[in-house]
mmCIF file of C-alpha atoms and ligand atoms in Angstrom:
data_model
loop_
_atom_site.group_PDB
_atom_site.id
_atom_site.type_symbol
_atom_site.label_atom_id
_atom_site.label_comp_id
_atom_site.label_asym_id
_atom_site.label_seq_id
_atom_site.Cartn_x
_atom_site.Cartn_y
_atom_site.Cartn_z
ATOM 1 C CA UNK A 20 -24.687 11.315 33.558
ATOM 2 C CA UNK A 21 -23.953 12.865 36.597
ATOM 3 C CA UNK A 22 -22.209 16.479 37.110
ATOM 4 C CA UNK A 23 -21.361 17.241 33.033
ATOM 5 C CA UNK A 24 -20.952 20.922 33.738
ATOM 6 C CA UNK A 25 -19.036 21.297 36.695
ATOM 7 C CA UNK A 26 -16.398 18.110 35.807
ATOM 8 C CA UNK A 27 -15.843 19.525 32.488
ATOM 9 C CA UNK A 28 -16.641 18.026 29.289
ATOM 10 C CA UNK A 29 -14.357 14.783 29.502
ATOM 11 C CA UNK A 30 -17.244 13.684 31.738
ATOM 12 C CA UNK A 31 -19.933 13.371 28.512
ATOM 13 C CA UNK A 32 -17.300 10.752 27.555
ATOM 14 C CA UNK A 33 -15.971 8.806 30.066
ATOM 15 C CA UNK A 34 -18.141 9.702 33.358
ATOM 16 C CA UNK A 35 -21.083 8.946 35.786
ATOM 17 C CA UNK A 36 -22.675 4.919 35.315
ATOM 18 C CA UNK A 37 -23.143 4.892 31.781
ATOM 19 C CA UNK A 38 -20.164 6.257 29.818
ATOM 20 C CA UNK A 39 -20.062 6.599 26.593
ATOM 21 C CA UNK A 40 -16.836 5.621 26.339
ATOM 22 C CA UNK A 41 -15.614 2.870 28.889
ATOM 23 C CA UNK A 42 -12.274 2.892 30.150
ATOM 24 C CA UNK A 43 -10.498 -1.194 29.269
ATOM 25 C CA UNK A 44 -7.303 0.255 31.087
ATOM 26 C CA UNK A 45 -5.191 1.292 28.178
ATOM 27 C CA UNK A 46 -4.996 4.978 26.978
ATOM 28 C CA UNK A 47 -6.980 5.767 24.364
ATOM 29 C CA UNK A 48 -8.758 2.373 23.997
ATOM 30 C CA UNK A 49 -12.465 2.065 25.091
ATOM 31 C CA UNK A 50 -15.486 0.464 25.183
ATOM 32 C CA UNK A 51 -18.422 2.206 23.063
ATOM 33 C CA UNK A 52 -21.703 2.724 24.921
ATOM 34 C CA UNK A 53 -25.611 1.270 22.938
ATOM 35 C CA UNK A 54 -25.692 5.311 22.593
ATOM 36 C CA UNK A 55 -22.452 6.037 20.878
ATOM 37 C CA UNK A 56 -22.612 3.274 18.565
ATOM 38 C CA UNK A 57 -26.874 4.331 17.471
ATOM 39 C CA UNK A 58 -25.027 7.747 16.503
ATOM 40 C CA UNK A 59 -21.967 6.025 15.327
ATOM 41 C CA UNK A 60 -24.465 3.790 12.877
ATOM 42 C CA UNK A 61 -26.409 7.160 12.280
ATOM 43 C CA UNK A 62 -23.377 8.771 10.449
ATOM 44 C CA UNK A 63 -22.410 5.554 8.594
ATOM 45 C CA UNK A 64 -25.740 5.834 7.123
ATOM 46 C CA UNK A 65 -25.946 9.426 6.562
ATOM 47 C CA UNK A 66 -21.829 9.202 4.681
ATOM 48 C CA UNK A 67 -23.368 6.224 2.420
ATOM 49 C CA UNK A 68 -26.259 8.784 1.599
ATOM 50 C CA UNK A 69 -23.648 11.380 0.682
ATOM 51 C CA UNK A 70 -21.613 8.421 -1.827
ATOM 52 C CA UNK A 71 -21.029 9.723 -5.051
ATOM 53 C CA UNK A 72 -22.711 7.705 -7.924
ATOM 54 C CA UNK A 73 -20.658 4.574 -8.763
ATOM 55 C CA UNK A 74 -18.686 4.782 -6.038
ATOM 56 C CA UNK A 75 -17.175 0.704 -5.067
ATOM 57 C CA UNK A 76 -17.723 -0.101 -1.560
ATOM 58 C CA UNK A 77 -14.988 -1.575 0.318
ATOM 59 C CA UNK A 78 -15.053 -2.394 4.329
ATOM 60 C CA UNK A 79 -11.260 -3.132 5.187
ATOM 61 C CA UNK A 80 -10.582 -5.418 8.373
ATOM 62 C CA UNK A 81 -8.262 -3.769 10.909
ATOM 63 C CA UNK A 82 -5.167 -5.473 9.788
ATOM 64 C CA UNK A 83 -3.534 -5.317 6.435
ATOM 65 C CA UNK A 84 -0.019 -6.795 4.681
ATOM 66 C CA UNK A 85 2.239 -5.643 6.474
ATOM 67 C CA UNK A 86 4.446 -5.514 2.161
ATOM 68 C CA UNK A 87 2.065 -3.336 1.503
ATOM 69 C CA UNK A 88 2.139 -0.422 3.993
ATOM 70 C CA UNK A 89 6.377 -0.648 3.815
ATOM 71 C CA UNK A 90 5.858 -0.393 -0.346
ATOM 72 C CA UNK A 91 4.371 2.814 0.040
ATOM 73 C CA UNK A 92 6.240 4.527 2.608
ATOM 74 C CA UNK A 93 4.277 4.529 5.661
ATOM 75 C CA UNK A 94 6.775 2.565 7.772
ATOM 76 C CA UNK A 95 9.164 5.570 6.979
ATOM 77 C CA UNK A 96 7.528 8.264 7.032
ATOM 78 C CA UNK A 97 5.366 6.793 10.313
ATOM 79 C CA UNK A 98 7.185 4.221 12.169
ATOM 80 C CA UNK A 99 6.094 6.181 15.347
ATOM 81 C CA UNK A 100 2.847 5.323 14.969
ATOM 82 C CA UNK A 101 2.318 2.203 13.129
ATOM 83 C CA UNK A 102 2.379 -1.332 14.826
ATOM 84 C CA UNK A 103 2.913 -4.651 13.490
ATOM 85 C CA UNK A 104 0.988 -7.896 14.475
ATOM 86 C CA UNK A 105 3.165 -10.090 16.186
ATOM 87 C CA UNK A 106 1.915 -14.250 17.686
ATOM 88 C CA UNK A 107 2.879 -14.410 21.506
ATOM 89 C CA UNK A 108 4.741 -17.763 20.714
ATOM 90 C CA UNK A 109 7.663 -17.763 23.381
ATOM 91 C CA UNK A 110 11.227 -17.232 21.926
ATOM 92 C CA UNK A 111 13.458 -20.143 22.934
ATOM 93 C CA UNK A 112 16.574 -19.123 24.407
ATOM 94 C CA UNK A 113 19.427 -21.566 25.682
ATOM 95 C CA UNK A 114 16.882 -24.432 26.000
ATOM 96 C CA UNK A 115 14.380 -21.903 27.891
ATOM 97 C CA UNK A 116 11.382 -20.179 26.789
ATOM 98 C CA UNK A 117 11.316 -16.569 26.864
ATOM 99 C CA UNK A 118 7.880 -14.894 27.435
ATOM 100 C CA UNK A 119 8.102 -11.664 27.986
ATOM 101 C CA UNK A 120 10.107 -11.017 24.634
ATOM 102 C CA UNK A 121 7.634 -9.975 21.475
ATOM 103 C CA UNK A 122 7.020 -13.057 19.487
ATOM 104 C CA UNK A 123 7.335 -14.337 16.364
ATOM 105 C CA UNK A 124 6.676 -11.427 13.832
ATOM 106 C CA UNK A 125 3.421 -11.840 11.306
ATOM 107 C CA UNK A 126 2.802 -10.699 7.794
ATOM 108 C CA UNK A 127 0.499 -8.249 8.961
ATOM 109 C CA UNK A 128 -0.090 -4.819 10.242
ATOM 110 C CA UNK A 129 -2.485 -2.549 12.245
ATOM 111 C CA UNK A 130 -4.509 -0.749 9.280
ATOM 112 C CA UNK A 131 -3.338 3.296 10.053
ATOM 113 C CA UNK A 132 -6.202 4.698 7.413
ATOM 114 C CA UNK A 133 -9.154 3.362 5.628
ATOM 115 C CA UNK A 134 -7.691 4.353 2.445
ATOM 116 C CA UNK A 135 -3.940 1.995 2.598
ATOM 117 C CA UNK A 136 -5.749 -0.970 1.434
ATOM 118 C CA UNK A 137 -7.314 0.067 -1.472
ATOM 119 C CA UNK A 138 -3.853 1.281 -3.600
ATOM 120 C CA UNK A 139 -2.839 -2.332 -3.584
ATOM 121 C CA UNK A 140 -6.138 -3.676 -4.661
ATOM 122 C CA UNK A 141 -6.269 -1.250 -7.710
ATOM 123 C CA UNK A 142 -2.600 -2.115 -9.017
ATOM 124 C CA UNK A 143 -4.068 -5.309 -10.199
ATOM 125 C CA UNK A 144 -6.771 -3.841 -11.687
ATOM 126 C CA UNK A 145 -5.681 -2.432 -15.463
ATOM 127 C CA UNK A 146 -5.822 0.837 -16.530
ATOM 128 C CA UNK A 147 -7.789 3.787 -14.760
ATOM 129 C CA UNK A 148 -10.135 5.256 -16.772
ATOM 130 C CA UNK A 149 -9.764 8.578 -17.862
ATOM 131 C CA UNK A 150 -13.151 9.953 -15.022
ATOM 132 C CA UNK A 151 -11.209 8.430 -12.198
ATOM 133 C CA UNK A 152 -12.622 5.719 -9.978
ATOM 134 C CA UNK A 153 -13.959 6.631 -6.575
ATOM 135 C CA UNK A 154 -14.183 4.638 -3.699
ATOM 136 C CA UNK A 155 -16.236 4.333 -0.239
ATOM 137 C CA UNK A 156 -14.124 2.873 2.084
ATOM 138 C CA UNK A 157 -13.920 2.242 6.217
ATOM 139 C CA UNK A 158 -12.031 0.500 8.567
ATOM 140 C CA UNK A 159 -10.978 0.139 12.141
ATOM 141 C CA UNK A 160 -7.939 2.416 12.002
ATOM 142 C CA UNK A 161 -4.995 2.004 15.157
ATOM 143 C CA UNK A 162 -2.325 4.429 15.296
ATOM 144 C CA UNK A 163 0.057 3.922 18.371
ATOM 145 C CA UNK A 164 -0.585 7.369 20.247
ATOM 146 C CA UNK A 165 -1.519 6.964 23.526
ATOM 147 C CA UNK A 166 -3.259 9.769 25.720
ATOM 148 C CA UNK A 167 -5.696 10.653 28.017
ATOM 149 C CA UNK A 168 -7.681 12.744 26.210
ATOM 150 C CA UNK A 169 -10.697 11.619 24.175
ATOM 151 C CA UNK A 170 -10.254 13.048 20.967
ATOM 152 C CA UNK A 171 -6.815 10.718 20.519
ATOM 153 C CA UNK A 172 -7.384 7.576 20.470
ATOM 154 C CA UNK A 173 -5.138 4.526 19.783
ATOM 155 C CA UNK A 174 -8.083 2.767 17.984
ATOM 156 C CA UNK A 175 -11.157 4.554 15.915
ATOM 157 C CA UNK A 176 -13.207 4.365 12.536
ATOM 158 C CA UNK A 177 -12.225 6.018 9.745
ATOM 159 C CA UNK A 178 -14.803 6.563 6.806
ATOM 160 C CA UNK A 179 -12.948 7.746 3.906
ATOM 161 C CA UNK A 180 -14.497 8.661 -0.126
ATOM 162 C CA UNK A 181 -10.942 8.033 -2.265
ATOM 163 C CA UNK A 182 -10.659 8.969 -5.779
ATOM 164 C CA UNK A 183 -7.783 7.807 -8.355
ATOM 165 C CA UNK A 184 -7.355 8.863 -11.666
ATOM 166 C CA UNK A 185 -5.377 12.059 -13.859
ATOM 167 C CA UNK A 186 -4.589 14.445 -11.451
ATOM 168 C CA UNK A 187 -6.980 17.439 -12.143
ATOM 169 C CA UNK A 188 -9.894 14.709 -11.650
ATOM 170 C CA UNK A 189 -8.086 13.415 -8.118
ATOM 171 C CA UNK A 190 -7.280 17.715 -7.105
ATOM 172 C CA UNK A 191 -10.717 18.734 -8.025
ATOM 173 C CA UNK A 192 -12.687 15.625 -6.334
ATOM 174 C CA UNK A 193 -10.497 16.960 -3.431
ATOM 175 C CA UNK A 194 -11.602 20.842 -3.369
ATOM 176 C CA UNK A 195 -15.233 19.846 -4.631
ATOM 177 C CA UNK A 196 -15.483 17.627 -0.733
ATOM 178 C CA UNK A 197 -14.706 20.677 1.007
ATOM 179 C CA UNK A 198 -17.837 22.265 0.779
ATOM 180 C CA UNK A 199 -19.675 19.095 1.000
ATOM 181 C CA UNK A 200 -18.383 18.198 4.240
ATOM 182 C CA UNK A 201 -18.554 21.830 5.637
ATOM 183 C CA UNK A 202 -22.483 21.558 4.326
ATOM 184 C CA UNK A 203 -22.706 17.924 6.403
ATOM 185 C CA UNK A 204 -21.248 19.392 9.333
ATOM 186 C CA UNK A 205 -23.522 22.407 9.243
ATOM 187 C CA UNK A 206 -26.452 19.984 8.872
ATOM 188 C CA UNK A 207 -25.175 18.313 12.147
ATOM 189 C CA UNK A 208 -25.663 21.262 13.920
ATOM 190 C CA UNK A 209 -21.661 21.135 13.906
ATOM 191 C CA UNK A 210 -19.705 24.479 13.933
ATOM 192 C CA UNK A 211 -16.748 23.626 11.705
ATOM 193 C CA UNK A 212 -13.846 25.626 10.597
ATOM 194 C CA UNK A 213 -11.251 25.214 7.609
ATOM 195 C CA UNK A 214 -7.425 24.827 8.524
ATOM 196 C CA UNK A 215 -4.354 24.048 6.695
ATOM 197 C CA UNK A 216 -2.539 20.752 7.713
ATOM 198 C CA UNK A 217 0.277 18.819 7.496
ATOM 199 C CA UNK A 218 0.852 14.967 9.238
ATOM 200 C CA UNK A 219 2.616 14.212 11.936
ATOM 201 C CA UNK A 220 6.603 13.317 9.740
ATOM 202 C CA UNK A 221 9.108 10.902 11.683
ATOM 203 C CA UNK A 222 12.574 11.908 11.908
ATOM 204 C CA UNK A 223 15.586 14.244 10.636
ATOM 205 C CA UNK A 224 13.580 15.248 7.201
ATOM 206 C CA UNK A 225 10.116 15.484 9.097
ATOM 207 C CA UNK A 226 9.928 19.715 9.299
ATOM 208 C CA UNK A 227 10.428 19.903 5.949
ATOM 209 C CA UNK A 228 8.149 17.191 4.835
ATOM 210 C CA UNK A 229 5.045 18.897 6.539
ATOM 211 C CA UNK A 230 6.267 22.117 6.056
ATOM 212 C CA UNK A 231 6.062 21.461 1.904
ATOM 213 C CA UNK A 232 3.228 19.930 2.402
ATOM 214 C CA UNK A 233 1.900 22.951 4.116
ATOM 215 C CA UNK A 234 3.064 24.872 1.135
ATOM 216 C CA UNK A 235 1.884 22.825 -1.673
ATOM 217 C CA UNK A 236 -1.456 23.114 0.016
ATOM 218 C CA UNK A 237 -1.832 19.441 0.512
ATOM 219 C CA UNK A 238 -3.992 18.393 3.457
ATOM 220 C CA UNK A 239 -6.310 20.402 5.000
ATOM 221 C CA UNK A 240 -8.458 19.691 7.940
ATOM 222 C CA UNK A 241 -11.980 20.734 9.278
ATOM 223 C CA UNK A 242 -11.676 21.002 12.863
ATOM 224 C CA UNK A 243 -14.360 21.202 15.589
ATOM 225 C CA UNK A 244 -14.226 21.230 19.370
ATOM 226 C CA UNK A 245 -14.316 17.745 20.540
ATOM 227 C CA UNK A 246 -12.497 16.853 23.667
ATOM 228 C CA UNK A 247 -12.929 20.799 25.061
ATOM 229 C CA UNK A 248 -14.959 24.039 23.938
ATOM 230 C CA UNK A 249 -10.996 25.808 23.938
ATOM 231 C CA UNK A 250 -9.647 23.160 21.615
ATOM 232 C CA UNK A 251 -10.356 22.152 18.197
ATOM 233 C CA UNK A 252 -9.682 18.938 16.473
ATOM 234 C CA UNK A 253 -9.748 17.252 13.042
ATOM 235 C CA UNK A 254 -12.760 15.508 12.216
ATOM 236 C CA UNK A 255 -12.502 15.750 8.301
ATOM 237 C CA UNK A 256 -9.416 15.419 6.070
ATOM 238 C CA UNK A 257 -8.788 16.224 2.669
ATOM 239 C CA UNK A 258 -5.579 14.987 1.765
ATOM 240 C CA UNK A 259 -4.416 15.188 -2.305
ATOM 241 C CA UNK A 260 -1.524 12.672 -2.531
ATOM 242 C CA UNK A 261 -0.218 14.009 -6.144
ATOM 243 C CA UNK A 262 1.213 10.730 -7.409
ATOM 244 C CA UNK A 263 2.536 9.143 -4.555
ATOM 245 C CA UNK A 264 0.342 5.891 -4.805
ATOM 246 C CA UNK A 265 0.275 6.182 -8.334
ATOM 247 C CA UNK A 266 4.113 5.679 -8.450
ATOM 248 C CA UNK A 267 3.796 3.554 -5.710
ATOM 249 C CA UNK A 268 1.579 0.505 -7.081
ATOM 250 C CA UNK A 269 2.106 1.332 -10.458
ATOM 251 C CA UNK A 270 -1.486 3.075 -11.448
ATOM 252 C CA UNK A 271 -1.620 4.321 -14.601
ATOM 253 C CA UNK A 272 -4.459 5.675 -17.115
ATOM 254 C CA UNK A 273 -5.198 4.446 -20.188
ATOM 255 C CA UNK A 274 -2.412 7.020 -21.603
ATOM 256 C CA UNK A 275 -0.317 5.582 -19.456
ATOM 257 C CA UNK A 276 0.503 8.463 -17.675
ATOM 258 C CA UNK A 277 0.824 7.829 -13.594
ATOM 259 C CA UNK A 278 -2.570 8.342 -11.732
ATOM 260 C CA UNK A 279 -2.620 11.012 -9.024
ATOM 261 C CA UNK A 280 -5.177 10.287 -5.644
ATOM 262 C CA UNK A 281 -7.742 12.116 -2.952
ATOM 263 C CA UNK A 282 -9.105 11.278 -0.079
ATOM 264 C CA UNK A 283 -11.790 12.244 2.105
ATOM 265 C CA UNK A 284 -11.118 11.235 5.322
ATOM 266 C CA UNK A 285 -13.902 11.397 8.176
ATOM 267 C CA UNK A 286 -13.167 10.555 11.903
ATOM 268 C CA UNK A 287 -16.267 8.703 12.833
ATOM 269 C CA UNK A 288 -15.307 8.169 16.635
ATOM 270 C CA UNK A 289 -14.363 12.129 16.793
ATOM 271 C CA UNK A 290 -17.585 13.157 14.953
ATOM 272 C CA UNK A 291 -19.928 11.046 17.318
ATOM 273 C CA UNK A 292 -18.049 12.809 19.975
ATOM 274 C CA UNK A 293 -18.461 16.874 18.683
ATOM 275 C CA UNK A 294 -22.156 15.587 18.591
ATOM 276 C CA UNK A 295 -22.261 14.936 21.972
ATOM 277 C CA UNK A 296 -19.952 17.688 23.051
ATOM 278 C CA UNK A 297 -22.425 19.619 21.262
ATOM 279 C CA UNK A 298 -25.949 18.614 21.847
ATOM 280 C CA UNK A 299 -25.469 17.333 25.160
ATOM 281 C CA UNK A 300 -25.333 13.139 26.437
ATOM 282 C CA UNK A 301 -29.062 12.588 25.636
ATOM 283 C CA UNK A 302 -29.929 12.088 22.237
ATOM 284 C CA UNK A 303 -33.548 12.394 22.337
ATOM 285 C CA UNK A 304 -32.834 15.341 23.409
ATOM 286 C CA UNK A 305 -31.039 16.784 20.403
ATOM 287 C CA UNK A 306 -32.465 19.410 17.939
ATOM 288 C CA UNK A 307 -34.899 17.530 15.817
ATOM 289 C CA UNK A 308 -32.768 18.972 12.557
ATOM 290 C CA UNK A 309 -29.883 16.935 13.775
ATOM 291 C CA UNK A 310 -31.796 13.579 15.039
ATOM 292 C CA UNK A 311 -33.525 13.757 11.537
ATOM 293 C CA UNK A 312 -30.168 14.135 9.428
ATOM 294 C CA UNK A 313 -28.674 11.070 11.311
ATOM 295 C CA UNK A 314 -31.716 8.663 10.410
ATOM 296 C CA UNK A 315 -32.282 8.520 14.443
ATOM 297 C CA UNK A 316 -36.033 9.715 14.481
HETATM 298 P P1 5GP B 125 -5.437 11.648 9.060
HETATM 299 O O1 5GP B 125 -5.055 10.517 8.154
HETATM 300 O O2 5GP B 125 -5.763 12.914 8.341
HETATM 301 O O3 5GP B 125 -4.451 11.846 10.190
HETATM 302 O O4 5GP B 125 -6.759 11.159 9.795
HETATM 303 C C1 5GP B 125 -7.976 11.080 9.114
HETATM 304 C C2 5GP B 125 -9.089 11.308 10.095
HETATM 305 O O5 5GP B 125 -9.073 10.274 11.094
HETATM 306 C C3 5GP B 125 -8.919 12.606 10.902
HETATM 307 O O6 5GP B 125 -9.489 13.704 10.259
HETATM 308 C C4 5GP B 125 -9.624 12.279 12.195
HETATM 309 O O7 5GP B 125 -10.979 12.606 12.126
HETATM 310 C C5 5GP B 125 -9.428 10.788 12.350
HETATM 311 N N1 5GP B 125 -8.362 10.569 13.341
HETATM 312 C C6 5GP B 125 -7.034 10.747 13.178
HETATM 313 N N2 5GP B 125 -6.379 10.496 14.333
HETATM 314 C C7 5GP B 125 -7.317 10.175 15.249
HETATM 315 C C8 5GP B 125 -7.270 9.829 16.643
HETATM 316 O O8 5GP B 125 -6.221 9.795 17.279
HETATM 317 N N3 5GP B 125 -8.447 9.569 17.246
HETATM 318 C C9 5GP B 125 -9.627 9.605 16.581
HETATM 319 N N4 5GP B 125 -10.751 9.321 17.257
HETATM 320 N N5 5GP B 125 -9.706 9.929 15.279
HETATM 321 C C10 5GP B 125 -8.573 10.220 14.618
HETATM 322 ZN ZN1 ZN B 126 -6.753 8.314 2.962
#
């Protein structure tokens, strides 16, 4: 890669003849380089090493029901940024077809986070046991944000560990993945720090939405430099939805009493990039603690 230092760190991504990250001509949607994707598979393997015991796998597609992402909110709370799958059949108007308008809407939607899925899935599923159940999950996430810079994408992999159940089992599974993900981060050769978070509310309520969640200490972020050395960005959330799925798909425990949820949310496009924004384009090049903890030795 030609000319890293002196075009500023953008270039790891996108520049000289083999970027890692290939420009298709829409903002924040690229092509993945053979080198991206061998660290990309490196930290899949190294966040299935890191599954807690009994965790259920479950690899979502990038689309879901469009039901089930209005049933618990998102379109509300999100319309900005989610997007709905639509056919390109032409619209007939007065005897003429119309191609330029949207199509003929679909039953589905562009998964927003690994985790959406799963809620559904469990409502059919009986009672939650009293331990909670914990999940692995991933999936090809699209959120409609577009930008130039690298560390927003449009469309990226979320790896998230999810845990339903009473809701001191869900709050401490979500302070007990702090640490662990701080640790994983260190053992990247990642420096990470701890912030409080809130997400990114649509409309007239949306202030006071994030700012309670702010206060209720709900989401909280470890954030890295990715895109620039001056500015850090969320690679890990840990987000502790009190009983919002639980109310929403009916999940109960065997007392009957509403479950509460956690996730543990990991930006896998984001984290391959801090790697490289870190150790520099070549991986055999890396520090051998870091090519050894990614399985790429
Ligand atoms: P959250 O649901 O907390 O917004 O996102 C979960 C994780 O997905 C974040 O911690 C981050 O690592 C990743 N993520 C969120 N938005 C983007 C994005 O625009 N681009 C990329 N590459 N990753 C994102
Ligand atoms: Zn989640």
């Amino acid at each position: 890669l030609v000319g890293i230092k002196q075009a500023g760190l953008q270039e790891i991504y996108f520049g000289g003849d083999d970027p890692l990250l290939a420009s298709t001509g829409v903002a924040g949607v690229y092509g993945r380089s053979g080198a991206f994707e061998r660290v990309v598979g490196g930290l899949f393997r190294a966040l299935a090493r890191l599954r807690p015991g009994g965790a259920e796998v479950r690899d979502f597609p990038p689309v879901m029901s469009r039901a089930h992402l209005e049933a618990c909110g998102y379109a509300r709370q999100f319309p900005h940024l989610a997007a709905a799958v639509h056919t390109l059949m032409p619209v007939e108007e007065e005897g003429r077809q119309d191609h330029t308008a949207s199509g003929q809407a679909t039953d589905l939607v562009l998964t927003p986070a690994a985790c959406y899925p799963l809620y559904p899935l469990l409502g059919k599923r009986g009672a939650i046991p009293q331990a909670g159940v914990i999940f692995d999950t991933r999936c090809y996430c699209f959120r409609r944000e577009p930008s130039e810079r690298a560390d927003r994408l449009q469309a990226f992999r979320m790896q998230e560990f999810v845990c339903v159940g009473p809701e001191r089992v869900a709050l401490t599974f979500r302070n007990l993945w702090i640490p662990k993900m701080q640790s994983f981060a260190d053992s990247l050769g990642l420096e990470s720090s701890l912030v409080p978070a809130k997400d990114p509310f649509f409309g007239r309520m949306a202030p006071y939405l994030a700012q309670s969640q702010l206060d209720q200490g709900l989401k909280f972020e470890l954030v890295c430099p990715v895109a620039s050395a001056r500015h850090e960005t969320a690679v890990f959330s840990f987000n502790y939805h009190q009983d919002h799925f639980g109310l929403a798909w009916g999940l109960r425990d065997t007392q009957g009493i509403t479950s509460h949820s956690a996730c543990v949310g990991t930006g896998i496009d984001r984290l391959a990039m801090a790697l490289f924004r870190a150790h520099g384009p070549e991986v055999g090049r890396w520090p051998a603690f870091v090519v050894r903890a990614l399985g790429l030795n």
